[in-house]
Tab-separated table of C-alpha atoms in Angstrom:
chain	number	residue	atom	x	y	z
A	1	UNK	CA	6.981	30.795	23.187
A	2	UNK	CA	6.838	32.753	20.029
A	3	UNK	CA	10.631	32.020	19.544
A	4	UNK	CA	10.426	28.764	20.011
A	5	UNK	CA	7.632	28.334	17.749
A	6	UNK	CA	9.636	30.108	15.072
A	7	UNK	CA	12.535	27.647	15.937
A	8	UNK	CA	10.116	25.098	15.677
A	9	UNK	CA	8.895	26.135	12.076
A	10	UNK	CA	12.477	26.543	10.917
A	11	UNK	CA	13.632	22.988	11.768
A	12	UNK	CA	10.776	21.815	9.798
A	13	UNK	CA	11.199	23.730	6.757
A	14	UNK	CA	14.947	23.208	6.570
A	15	UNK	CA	14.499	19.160	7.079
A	16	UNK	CA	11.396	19.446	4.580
A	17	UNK	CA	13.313	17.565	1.661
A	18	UNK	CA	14.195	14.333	4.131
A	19	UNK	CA	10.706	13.732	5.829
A	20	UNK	CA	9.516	11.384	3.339
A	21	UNK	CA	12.588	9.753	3.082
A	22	UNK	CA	12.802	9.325	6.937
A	23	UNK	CA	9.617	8.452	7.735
A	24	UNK	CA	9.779	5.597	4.648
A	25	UNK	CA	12.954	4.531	6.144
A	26	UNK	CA	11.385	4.355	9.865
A	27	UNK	CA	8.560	2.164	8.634
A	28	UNK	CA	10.787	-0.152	6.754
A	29	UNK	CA	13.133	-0.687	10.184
A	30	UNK	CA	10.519	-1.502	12.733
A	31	UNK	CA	9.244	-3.969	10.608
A	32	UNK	CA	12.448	-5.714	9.811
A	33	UNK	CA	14.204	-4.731	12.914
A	34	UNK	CA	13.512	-8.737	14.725
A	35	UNK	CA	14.945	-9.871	11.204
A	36	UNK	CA	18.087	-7.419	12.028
A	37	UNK	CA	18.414	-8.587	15.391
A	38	UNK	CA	18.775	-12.551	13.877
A	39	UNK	CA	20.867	-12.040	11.325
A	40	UNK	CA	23.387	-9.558	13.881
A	41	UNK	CA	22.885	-12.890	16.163
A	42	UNK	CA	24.325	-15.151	13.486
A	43	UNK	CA	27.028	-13.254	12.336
A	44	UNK	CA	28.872	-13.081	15.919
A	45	UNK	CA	27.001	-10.208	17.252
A	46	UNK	CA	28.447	-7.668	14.965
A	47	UNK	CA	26.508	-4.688	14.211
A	48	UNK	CA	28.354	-3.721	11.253
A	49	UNK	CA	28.128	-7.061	9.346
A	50	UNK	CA	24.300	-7.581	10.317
A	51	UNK	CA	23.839	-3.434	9.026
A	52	UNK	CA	25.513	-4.610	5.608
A	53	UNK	CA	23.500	-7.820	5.056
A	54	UNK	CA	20.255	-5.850	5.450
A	55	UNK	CA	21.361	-3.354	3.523
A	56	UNK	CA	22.178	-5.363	0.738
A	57	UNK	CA	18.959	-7.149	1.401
A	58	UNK	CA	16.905	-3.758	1.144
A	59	UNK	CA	18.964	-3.461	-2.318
A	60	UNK	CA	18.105	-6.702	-3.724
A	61	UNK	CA	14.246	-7.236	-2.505
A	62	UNK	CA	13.177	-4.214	-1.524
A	63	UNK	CA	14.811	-1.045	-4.016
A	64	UNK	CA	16.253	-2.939	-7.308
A	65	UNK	CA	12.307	-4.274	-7.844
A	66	UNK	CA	10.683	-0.811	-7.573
A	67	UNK	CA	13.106	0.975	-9.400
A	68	UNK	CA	12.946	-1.821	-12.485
A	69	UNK	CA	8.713	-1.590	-11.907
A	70	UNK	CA	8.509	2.057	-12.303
A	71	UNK	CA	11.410	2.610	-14.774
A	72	UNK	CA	9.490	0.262	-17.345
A	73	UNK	CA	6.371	1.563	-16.445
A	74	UNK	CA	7.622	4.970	-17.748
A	75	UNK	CA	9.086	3.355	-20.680
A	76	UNK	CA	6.653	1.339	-21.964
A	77	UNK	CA	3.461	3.365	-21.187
A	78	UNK	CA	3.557	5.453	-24.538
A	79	UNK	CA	4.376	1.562	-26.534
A	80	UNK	CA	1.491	0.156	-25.320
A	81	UNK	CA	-1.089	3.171	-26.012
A	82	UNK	CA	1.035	3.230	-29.404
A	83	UNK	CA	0.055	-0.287	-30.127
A	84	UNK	CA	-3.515	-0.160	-29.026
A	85	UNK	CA	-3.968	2.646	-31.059
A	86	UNK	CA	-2.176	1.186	-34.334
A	87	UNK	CA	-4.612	-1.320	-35.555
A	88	UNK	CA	-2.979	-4.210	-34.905
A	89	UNK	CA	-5.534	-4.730	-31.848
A	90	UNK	CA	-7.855	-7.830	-32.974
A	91	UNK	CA	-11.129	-8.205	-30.718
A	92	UNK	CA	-13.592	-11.080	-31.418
A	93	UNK	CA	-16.808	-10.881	-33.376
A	94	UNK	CA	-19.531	-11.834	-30.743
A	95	UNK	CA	-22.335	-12.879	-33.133
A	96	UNK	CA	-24.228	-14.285	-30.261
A	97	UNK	CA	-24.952	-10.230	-29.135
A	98	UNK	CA	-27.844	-10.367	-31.507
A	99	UNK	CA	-29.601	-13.366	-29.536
A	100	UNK	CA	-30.171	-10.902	-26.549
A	101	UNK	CA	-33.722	-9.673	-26.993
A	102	UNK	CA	-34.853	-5.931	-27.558
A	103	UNK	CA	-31.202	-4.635	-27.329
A	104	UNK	CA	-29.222	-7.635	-29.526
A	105	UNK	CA	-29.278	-5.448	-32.807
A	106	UNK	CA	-27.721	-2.286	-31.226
A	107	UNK	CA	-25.208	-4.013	-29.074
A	108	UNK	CA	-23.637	-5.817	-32.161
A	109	UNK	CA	-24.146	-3.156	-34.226
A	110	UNK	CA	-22.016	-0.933	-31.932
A	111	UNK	CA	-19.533	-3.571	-31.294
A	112	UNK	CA	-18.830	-4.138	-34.778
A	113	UNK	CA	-18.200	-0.641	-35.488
A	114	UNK	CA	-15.512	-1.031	-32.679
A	115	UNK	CA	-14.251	-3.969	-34.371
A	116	UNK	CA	-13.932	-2.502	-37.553
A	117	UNK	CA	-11.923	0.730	-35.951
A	118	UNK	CA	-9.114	-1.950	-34.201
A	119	UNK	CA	-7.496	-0.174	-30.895
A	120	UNK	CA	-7.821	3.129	-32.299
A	121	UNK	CA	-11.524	3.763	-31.993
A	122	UNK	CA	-11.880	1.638	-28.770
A	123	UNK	CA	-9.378	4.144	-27.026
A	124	UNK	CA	-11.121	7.157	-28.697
A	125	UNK	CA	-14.654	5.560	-27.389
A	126	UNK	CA	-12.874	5.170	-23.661
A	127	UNK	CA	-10.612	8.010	-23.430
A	128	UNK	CA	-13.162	10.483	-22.280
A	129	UNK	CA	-13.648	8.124	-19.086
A	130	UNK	CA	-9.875	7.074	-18.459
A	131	UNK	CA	-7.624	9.898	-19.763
A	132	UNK	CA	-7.294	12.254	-16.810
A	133	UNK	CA	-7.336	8.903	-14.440
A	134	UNK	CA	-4.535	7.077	-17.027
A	135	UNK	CA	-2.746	10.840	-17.202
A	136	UNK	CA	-2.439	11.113	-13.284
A	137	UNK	CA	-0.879	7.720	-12.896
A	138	UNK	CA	1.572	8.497	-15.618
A	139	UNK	CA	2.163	11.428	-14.512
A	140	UNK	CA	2.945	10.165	-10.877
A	141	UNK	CA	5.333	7.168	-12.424
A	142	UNK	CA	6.902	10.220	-14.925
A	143	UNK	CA	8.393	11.872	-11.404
A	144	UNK	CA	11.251	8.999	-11.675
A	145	UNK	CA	13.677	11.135	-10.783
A	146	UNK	CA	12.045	11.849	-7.305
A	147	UNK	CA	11.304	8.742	-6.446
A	148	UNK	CA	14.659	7.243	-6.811
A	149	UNK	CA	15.949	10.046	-5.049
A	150	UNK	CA	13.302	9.137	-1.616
A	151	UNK	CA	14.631	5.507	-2.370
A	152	UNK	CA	17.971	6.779	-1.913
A	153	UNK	CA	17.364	8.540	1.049
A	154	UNK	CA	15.523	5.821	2.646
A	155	UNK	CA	18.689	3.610	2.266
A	156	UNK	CA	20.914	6.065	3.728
A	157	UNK	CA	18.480	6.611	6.156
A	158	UNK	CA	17.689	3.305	7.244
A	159	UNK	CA	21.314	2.258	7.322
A	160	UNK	CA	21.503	4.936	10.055
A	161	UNK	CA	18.678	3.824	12.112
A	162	UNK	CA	19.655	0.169	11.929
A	163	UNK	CA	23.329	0.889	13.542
A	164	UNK	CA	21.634	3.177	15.748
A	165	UNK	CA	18.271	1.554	16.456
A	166	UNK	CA	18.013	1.228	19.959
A	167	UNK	CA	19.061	4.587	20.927
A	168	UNK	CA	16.906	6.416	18.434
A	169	UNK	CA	14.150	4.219	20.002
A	170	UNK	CA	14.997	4.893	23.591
A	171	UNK	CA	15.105	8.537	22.508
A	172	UNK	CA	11.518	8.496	20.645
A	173	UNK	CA	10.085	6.970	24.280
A	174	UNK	CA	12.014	9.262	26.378
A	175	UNK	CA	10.538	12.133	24.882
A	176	UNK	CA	6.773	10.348	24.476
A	177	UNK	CA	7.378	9.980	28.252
A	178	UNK	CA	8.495	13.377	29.036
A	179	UNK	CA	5.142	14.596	26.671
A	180	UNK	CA	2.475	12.515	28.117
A	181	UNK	CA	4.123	10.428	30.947
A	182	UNK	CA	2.891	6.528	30.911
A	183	UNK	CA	-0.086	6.947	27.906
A	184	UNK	CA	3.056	8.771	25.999
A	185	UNK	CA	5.288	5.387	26.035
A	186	UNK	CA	2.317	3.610	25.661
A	187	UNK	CA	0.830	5.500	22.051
A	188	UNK	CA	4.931	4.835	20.716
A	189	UNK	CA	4.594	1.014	21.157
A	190	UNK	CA	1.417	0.760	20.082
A	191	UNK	CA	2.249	3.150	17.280
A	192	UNK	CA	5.452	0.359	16.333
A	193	UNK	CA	2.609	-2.101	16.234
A	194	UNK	CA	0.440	0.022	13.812
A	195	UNK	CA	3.715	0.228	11.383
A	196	UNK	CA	4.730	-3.271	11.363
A	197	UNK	CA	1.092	-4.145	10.845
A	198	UNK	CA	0.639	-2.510	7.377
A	199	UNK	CA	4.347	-2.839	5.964
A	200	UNK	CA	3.886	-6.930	7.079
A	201	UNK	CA	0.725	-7.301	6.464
A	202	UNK	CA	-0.380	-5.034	3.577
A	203	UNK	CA	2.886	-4.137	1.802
A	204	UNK	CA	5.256	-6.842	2.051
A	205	UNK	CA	1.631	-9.151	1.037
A	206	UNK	CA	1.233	-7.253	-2.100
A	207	UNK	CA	4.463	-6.987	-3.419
A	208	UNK	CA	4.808	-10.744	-3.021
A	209	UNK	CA	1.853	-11.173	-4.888
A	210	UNK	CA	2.793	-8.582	-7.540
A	211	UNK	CA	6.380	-9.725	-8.076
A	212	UNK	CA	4.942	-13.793	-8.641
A	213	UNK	CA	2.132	-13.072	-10.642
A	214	UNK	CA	4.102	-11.017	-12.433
A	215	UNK	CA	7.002	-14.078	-12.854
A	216	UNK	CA	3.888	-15.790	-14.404
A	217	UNK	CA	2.780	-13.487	-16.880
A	218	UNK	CA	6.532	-13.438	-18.262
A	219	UNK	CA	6.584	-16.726	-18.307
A	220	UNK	CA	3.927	-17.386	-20.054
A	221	UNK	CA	4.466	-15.171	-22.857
A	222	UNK	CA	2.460	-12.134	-21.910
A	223	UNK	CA	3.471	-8.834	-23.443
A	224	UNK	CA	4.030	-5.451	-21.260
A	225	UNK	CA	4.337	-8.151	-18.302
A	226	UNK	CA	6.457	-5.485	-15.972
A	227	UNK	CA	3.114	-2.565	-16.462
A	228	UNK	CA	0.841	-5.399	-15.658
A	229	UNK	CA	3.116	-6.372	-12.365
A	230	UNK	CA	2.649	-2.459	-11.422
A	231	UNK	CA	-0.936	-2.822	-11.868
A	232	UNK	CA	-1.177	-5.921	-9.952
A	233	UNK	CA	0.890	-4.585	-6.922
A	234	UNK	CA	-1.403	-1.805	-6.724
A	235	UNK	CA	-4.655	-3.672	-6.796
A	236	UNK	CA	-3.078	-5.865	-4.313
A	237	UNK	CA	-2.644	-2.691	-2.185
A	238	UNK	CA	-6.166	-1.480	-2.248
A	239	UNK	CA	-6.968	-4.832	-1.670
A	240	UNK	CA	-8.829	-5.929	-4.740
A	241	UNK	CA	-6.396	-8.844	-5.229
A	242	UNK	CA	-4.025	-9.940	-8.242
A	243	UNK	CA	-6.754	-11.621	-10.319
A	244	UNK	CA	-8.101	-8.650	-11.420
A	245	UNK	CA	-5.212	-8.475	-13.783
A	246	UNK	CA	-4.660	-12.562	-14.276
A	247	UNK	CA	-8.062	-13.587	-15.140
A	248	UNK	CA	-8.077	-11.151	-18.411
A	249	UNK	CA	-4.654	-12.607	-19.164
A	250	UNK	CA	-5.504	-15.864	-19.192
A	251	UNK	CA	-8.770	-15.368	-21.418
A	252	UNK	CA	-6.614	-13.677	-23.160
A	253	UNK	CA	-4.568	-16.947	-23.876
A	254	UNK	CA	-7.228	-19.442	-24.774
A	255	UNK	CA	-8.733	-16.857	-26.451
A	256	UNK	CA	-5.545	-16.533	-29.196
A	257	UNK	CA	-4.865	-20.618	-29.177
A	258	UNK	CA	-2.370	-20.994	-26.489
A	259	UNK	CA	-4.380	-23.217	-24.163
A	260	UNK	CA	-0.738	-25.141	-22.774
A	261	UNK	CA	0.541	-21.514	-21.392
A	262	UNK	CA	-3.216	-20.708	-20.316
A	263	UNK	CA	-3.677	-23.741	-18.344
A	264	UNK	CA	-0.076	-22.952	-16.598
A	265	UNK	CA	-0.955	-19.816	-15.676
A	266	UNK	CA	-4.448	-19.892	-14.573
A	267	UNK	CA	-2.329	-23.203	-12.040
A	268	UNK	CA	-0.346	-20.116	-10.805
A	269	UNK	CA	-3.264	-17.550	-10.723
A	270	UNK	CA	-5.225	-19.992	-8.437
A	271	UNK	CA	-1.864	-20.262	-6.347
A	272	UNK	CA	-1.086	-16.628	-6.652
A	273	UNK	CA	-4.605	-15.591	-6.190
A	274	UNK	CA	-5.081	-17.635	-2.596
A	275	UNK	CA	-1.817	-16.801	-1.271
A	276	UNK	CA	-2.699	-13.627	0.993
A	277	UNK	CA	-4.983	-15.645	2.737
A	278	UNK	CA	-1.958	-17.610	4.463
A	279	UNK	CA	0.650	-14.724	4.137
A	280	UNK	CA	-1.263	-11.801	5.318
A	281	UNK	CA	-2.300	-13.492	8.388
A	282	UNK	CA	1.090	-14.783	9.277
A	283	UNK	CA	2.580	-11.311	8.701
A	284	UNK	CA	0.040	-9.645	10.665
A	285	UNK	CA	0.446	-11.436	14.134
A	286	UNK	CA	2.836	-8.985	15.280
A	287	UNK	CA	0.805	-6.271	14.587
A	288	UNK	CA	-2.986	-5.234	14.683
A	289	UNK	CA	-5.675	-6.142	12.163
A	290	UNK	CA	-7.076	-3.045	10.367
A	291	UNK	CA	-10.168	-2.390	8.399
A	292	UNK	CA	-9.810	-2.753	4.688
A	293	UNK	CA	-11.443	1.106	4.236
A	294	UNK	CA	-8.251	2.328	6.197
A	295	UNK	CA	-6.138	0.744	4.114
A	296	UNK	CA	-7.814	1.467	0.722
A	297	UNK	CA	-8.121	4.945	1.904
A	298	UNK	CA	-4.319	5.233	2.886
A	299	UNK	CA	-3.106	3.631	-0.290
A	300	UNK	CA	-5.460	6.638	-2.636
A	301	UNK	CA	-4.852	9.535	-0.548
A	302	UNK	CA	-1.104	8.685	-0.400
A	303	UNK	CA	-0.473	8.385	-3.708
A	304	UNK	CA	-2.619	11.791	-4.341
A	305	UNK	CA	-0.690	13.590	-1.435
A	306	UNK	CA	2.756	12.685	-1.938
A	307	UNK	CA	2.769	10.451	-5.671
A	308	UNK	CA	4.241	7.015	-5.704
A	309	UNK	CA	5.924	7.020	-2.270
A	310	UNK	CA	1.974	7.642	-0.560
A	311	UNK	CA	1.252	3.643	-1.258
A	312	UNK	CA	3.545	2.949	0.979
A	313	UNK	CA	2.969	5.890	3.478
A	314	UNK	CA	-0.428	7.041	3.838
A	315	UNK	CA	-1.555	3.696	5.056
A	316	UNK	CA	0.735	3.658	7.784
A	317	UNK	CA	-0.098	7.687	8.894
A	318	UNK	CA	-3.886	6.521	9.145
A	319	UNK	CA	-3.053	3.012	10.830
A	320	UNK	CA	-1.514	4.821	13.701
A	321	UNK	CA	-4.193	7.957	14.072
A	322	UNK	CA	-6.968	4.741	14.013
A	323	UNK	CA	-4.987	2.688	16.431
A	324	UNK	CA	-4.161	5.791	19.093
A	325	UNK	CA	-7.374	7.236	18.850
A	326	UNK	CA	-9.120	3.998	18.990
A	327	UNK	CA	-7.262	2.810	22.750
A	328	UNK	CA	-7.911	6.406	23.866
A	329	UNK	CA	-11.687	5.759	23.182
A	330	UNK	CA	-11.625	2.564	24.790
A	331	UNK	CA	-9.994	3.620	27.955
A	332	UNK	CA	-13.194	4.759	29.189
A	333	UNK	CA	-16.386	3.167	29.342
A	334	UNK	CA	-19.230	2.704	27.047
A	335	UNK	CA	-21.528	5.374	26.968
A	336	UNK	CA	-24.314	3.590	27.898
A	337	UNK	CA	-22.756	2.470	31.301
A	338	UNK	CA	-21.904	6.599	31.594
A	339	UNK	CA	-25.432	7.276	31.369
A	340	UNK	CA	-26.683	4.914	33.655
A	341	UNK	CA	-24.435	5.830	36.402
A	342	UNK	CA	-25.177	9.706	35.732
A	343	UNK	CA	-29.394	8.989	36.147
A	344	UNK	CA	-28.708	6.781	39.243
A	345	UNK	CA	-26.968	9.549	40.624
A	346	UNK	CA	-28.900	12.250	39.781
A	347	UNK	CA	-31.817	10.001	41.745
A	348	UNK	CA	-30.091	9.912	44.968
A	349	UNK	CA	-29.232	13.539	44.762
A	350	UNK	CA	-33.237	14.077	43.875
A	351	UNK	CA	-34.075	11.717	46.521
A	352	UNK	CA	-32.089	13.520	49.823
A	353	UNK	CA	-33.370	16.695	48.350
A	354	UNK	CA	-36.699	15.619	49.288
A	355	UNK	CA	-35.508	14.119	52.112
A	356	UNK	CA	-34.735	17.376	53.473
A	357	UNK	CA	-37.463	19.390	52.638
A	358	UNK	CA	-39.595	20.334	56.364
């Protein structure tokens, strides 16, 4: 046993470097594996041609947009502190601050001296309360090199596991079998459901919703559009939604004059805005719904455990712990019925004892 616990620990820490890559690439198969199985079906029932097409689909939706997302967000994070700190930043008077009774006078007064400072003193004012939060996040896109060498291992990876799919999956059940018999098959499939759930209904959603708001703000004329489509994608993901990052935007644009490109994009916002409500559920039919806690939990402690590659992990580790450990605490019944049956027994056994007694 000790041996083959050492064995054990050995495999893992020579296969540490590919985990993350492999389990990324697992999640991203089962939940386009029926799409594989189509596209094989329309292009005769070749393996090889229906491995290339979603390979070059992975490339072209999937890879290409989070590379070009984080590479600009490392570019253009110092040119945006850069130009709210030059000057150039021009916020509004608000006169009306001194109408507010008791407190009018201060708020103005404070507001104006912001004013009067530009960028530079409202990031000097702020900084104390968003500097180690805007460092970490910076710090997590600044590990580029990492990233896009998980995203390259996740499309070797997955181009492995789509040729071989359905032996590595009759292997994973074999050996759930051989574990725990009948429950053991049963936690895999359920465990495939758990997976397709969040990269359907959660990821896939989000991007979506990142990648079109984001076509808006470009369109529309919005500087540092690609850092506010990375911002976007993750509010999508801890499910606060894209307007969050629109609705500024747009104020922004009938603020400066441009009502014609404000009214266009607060039509797409609205469009954007609404959209999970008819994607998400769609998605999610072939998996299971999950609370929105899970999921904002997942997407945090991800991206704090293992950086930019945890958004799209750590909500699938805690969908399938909450979906296992929720059927095994369903198998039985509720404690209540437990209980009752325990008391009811207990009173027949008191009752024959009596019985008995001379």
């Amino acid at each position: 046993m000790l041996f083959i616990s050492i064995m054990i620990v050995a495999c893992f820490w020579v296969v540490q470097p590919f985990i993350l890559g492999f389990a990324w690439a697992s999640m991203v198969v089962i939940a386009t594996w029926p799409l594989m199985i189509k596209i094989q079906g329309l292009l005769w029932s070749r393996r090889s041609l229906a491995v290339l097409a979603m390979t070059i689909l992975l490339i072209l939706v999937f890879i290409i947009p989070i590379a070009m997302l984080v590479n600009s967000l490392v570019e253009n994070g110092s040119l945006l502190l850069a130009w709210l700190t030059s000057g150039k930043l021009q916020m509004p008077e608000l006169h009306w601050l001194r109408d507010i009774p008791l407190v009018g006078r201060k708020l103005h007064s404070a507001w104006h001296k912001l004013v009067a400072g530009g960028g530079s003193a409202i990031i000097t004012q702020v900084q104390p309360y968003i500097g180690r939060t805007t460092g970490f996040f910076f710090a997590q896109a600044g590990h580029f090199g990492r990233f896009m060498l998980h995203i390259g291992l996740m499309l070797l990876f997955s181009v492995l596991l789509y040729w071989r799919g359905e032996q590595v999956g009759h292997g994973i059940r074999h050996f759930a079998f051989r574990l725990a018999s009948c429950r053991g098959d049963a936690a895999v499939l359920l465990a495939a459901q758990a997976i397709r759930a969040v990269a359907l209904g959660v990821v896939v959603t989000a991007l979506v919703q990142g990648v079109l708001g984001g076509i808006g703000l470009a369109i529309s004329g919005i500087p540092y559009a690609a850092i506010l489509t990375v911002l976007m994608i993750l509010s999508c993901l801890v499910q606060l939604g894209p307007l969050i990052v629109l609705v500024p935007e747009i104020v922004w644009l009938y603020w400066s004059g441009d009502t014609t490109w404000g009214t266009v994009l607060l039509i797409w916002s609205c469009v954007v805005g609404t959209l999970d409500n008819v994607l998400r559920p769609m998605l999610i039919r072939m998996g299971a719904d999950l609370p929105m806690i899970l999921i904002l939990s997942g997407v945090i402690g991800g991206l704090v455990a293992f950086g930019m590659i945890g958004l799209f992990i750590g909500p699938v580790v805690l969908a399938v712990s909450y979906r296992l450990v929720s059927v095994w605490v369903h198998e039985s019944p509720p404690p209540e019925e437990n209980a009752q049956a325990v008391v009811e027994e207990l009173a027949e056994v008191e009752a024959k004892t009596h019985q008995q007694k001379p």
